[in-house]
Tab-separated table of C-alpha atoms in Angstrom:
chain	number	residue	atom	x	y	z
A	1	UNK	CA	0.000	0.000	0.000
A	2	UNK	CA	1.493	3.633	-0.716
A	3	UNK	CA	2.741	5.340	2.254
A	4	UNK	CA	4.008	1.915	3.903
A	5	UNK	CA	7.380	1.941	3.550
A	6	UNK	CA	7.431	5.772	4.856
A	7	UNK	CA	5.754	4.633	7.912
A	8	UNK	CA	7.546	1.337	8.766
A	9	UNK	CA	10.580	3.875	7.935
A	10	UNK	CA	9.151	6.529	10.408
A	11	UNK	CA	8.472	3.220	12.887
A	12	UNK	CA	12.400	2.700	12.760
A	13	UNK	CA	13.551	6.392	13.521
A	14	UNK	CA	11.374	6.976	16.400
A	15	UNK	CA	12.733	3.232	18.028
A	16	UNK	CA	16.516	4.510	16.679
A	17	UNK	CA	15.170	8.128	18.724
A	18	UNK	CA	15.584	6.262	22.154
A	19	UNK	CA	18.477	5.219	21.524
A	20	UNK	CA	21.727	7.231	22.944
A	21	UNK	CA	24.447	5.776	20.658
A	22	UNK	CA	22.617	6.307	17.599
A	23	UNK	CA	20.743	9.750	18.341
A	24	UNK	CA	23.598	11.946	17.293
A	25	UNK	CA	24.020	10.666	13.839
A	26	UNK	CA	20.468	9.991	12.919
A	27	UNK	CA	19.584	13.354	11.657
A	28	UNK	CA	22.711	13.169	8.712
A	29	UNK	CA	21.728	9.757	7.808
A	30	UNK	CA	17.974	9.948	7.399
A	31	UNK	CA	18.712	13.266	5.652
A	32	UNK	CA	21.203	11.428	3.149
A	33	UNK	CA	18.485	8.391	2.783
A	34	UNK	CA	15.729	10.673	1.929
A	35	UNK	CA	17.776	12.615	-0.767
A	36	UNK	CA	18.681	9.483	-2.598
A	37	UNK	CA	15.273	7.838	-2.333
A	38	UNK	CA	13.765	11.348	-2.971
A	39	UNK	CA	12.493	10.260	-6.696
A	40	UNK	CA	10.673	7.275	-5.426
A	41	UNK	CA	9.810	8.242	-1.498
A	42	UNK	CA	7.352	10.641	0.046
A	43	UNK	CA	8.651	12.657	1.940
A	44	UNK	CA	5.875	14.569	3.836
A	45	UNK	CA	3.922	10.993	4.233
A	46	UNK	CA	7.412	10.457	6.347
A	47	UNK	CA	7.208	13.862	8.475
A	48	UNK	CA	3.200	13.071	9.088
A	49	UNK	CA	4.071	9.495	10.137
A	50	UNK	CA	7.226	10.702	12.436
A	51	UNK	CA	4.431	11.693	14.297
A	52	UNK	CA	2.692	8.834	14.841
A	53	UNK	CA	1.660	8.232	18.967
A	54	UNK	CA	1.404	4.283	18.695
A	55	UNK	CA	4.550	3.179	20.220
A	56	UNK	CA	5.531	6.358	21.959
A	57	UNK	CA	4.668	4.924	25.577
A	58	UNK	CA	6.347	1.786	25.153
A	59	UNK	CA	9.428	3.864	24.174
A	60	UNK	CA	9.544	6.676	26.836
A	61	UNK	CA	7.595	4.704	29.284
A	62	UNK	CA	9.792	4.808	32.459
A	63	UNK	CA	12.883	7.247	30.862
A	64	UNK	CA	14.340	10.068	33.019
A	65	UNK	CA	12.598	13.702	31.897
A	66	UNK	CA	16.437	13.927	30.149
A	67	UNK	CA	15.994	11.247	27.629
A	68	UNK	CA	12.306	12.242	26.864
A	69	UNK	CA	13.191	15.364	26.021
A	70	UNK	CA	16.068	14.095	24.170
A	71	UNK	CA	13.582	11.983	22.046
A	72	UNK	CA	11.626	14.564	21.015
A	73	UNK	CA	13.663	17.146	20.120
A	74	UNK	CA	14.701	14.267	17.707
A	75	UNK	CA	11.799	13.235	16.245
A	76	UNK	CA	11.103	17.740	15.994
A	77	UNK	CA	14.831	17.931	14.344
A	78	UNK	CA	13.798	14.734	11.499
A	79	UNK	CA	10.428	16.139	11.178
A	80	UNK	CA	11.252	19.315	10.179
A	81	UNK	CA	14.274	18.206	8.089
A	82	UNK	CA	11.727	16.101	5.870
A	83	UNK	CA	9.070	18.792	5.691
A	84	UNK	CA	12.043	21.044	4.376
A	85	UNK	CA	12.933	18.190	1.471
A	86	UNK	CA	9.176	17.918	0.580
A	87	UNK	CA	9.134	21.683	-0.266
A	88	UNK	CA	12.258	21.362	-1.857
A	89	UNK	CA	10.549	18.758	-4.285
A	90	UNK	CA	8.086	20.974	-5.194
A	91	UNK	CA	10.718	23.854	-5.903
A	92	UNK	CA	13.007	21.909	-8.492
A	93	UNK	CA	10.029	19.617	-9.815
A	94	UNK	CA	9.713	20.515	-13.330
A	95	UNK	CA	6.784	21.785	-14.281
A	96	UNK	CA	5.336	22.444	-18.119
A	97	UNK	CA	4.276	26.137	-17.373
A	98	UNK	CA	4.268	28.964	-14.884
A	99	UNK	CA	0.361	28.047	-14.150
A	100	UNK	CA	1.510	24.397	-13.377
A	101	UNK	CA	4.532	25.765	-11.094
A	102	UNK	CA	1.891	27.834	-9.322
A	103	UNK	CA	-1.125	25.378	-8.646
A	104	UNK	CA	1.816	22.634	-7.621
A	105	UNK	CA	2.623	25.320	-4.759
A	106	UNK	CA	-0.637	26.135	-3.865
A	107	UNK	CA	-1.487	21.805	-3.467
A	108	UNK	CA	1.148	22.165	-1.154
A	109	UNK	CA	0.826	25.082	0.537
A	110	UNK	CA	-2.758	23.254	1.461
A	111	UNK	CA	-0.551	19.861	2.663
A	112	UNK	CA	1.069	21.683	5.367
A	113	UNK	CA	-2.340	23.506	6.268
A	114	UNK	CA	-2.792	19.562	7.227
A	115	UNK	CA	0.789	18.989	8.559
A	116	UNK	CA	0.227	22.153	11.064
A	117	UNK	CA	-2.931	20.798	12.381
A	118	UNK	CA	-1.374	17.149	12.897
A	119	UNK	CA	1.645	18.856	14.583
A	120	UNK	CA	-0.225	21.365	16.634
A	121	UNK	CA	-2.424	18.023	17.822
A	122	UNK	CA	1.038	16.177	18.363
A	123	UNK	CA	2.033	19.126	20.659
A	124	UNK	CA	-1.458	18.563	22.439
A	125	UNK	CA	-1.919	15.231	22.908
A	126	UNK	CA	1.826	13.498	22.998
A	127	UNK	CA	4.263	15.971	23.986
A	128	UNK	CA	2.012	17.470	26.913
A	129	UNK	CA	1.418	13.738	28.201
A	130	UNK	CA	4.776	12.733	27.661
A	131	UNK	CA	6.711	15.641	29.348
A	132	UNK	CA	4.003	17.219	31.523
A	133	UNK	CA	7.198	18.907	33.305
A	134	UNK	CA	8.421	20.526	30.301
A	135	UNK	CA	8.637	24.241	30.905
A	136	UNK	CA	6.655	26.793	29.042
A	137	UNK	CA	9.710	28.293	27.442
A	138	UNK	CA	10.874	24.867	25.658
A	139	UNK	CA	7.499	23.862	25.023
A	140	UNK	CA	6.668	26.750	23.426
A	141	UNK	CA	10.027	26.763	21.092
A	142	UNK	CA	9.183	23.305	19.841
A	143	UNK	CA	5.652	24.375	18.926
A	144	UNK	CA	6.814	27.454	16.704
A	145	UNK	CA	9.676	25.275	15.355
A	146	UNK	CA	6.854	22.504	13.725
A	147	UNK	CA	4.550	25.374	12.656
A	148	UNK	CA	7.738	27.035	10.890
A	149	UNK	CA	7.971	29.968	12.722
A	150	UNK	CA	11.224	30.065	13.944
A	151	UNK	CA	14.220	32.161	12.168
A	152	UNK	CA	15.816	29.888	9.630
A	153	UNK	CA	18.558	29.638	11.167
A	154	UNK	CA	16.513	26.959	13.746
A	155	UNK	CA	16.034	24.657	10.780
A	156	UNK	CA	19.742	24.460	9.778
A	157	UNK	CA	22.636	22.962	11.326
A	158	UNK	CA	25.842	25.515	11.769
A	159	UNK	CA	28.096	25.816	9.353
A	160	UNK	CA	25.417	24.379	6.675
A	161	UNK	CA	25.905	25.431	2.943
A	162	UNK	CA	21.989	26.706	2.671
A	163	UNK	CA	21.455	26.674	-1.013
A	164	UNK	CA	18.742	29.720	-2.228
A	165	UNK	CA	16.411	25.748	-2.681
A	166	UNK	CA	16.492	25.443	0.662
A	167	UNK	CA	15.304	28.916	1.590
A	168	UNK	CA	13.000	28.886	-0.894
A	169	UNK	CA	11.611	25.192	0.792
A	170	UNK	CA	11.980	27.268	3.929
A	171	UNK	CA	9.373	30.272	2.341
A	172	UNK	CA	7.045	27.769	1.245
A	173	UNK	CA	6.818	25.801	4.515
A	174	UNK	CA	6.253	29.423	6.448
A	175	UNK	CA	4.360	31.828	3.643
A	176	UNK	CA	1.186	31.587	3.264
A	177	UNK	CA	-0.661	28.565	4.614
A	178	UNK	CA	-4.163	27.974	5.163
A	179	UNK	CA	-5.739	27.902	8.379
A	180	UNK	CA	-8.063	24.886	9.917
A	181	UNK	CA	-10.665	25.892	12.323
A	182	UNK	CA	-9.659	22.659	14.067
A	183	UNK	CA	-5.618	24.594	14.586
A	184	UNK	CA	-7.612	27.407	15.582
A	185	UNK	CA	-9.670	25.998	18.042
A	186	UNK	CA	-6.797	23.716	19.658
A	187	UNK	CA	-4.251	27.003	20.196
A	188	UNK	CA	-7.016	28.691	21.994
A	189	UNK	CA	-7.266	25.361	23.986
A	190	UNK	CA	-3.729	25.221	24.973
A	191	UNK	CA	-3.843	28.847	25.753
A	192	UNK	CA	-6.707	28.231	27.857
A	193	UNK	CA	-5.802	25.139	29.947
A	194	UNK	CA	-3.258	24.019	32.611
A	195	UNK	CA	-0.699	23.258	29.578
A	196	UNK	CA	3.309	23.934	29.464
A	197	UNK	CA	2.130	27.625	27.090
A	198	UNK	CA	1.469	30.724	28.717
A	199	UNK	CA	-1.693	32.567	27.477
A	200	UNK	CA	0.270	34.977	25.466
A	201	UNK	CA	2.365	32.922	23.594
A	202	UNK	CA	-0.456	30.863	22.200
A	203	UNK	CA	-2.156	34.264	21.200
A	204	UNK	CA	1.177	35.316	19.718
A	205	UNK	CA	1.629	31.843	17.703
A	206	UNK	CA	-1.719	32.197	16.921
A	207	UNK	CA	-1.978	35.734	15.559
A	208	UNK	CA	1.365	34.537	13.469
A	209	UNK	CA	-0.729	31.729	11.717
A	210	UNK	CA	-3.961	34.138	11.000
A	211	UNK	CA	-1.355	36.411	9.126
A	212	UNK	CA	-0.050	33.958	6.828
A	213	UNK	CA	-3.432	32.491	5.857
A	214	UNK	CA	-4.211	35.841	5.459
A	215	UNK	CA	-1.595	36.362	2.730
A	216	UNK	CA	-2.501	33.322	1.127
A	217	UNK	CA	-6.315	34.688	0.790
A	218	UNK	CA	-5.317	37.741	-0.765
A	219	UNK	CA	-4.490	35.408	-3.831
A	220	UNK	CA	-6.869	32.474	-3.189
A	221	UNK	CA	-10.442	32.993	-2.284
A	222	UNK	CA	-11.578	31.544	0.837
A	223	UNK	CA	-7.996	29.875	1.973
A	224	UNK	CA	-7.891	31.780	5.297
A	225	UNK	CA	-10.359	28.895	7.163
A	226	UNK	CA	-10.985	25.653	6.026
């Protein structure tokens, strides 16, 4: 079925996640397997299925706070890595005309309105129950970083050669996306409950998101709710 090798692949990373020997080299060898299985992989099925919940507990059931939140910065750092390469397909896909460029874009554009519900809900739901403790500050930084709100150089290792693709793939993963009411309703949730984000940072984040839908509607009737 399509999509099962990204998610027995995703299945792999998150068990290779808990794992202290192999966490600091995952990142430069999932990046090198998804650029040379780019043509026949894809690569935002693989970011959505990173965040799969199913065997989170049996993972981080048990682990010091230290190697939870070692996990998921992880699983945050591959995620947005893949997102990155997605948009980068779309960039250097050819395309027979300008109009085909455009409505490729705009397809996409609507894929991560999807991807930032399914993250914002991965926020919610696993990373609240899995590090309850996890201060505002930190919890807060993730959340921006999987929305694509954080300054580029968050999504970049140091010293990275960052190609005018890849800030291009970085534009088109934080320009213009459409907004679910579901996102919309969930940030006000978070803002409003007992959860690691203070009030005003889930206003901020969500005043952030209203903007970019916003300059997506300017060219596309109707995109600012769906």
């Amino acid at each position: 079925p399509q999509g099962k090798g990204e998610l027995h692949l995703a299945r792999v990373v998150q068990e290779l996640a808990s794992s202290i020997a192999a966490r600091p080299y995952l990142r430069g060898i999932i990046r090198k397997l998804m650029r040379s299985s780019a043509a026949n992989m894809d690569v935002q099925a693989f970011a959505r299925a990173l965040l799969m919940s199913e065997q989170v507990s049996a993972l981080l059931t048990d682990q010091p706070q230290e190697a939870r939140e070692a996990w998921f910065a992880a699983i945050v750092e591959i995620t947005c890595a893949a997102m990155l390469m997605a948009a980068e397909k779309v960039i250097t896909q050819p395309e027979p005309s300008a109009e085909s460029r455009t409505k490729s874009a705009l397809n996409f554009r609507f894929q991560c309105g999807t991807f930032q519900r399914e993250a914002l809900c991965w926020c919610h739901m696993v990373l609240c129950d899995h590090l309850p403790e996890l201060e505002p500050i930190r919890f807060c930084t993730v959340l921006r970083k999987l929305l694509f709100l954080e300054p580029a150089e968050a999504y970049f290792t140091q010293g990275e050669n960052v190609s005018e693709h890849k800030n291009a793939s970085l534009r088109l993963l934080g320009d213009e996306i459409p907004l679910f009411e579901e996102t919309i309703t969930r940030m006000m949730l978070l803002g409003l409950t007992a959860m690691p984000l203070e009030a005003a940072d889930a206003l901020s984040i969500l005043e952030s998101l209203i903007v970019r839908a916003a300059n997506l509607q300017q060219k596309v009737d109707g995109a600012l709710v769906v």
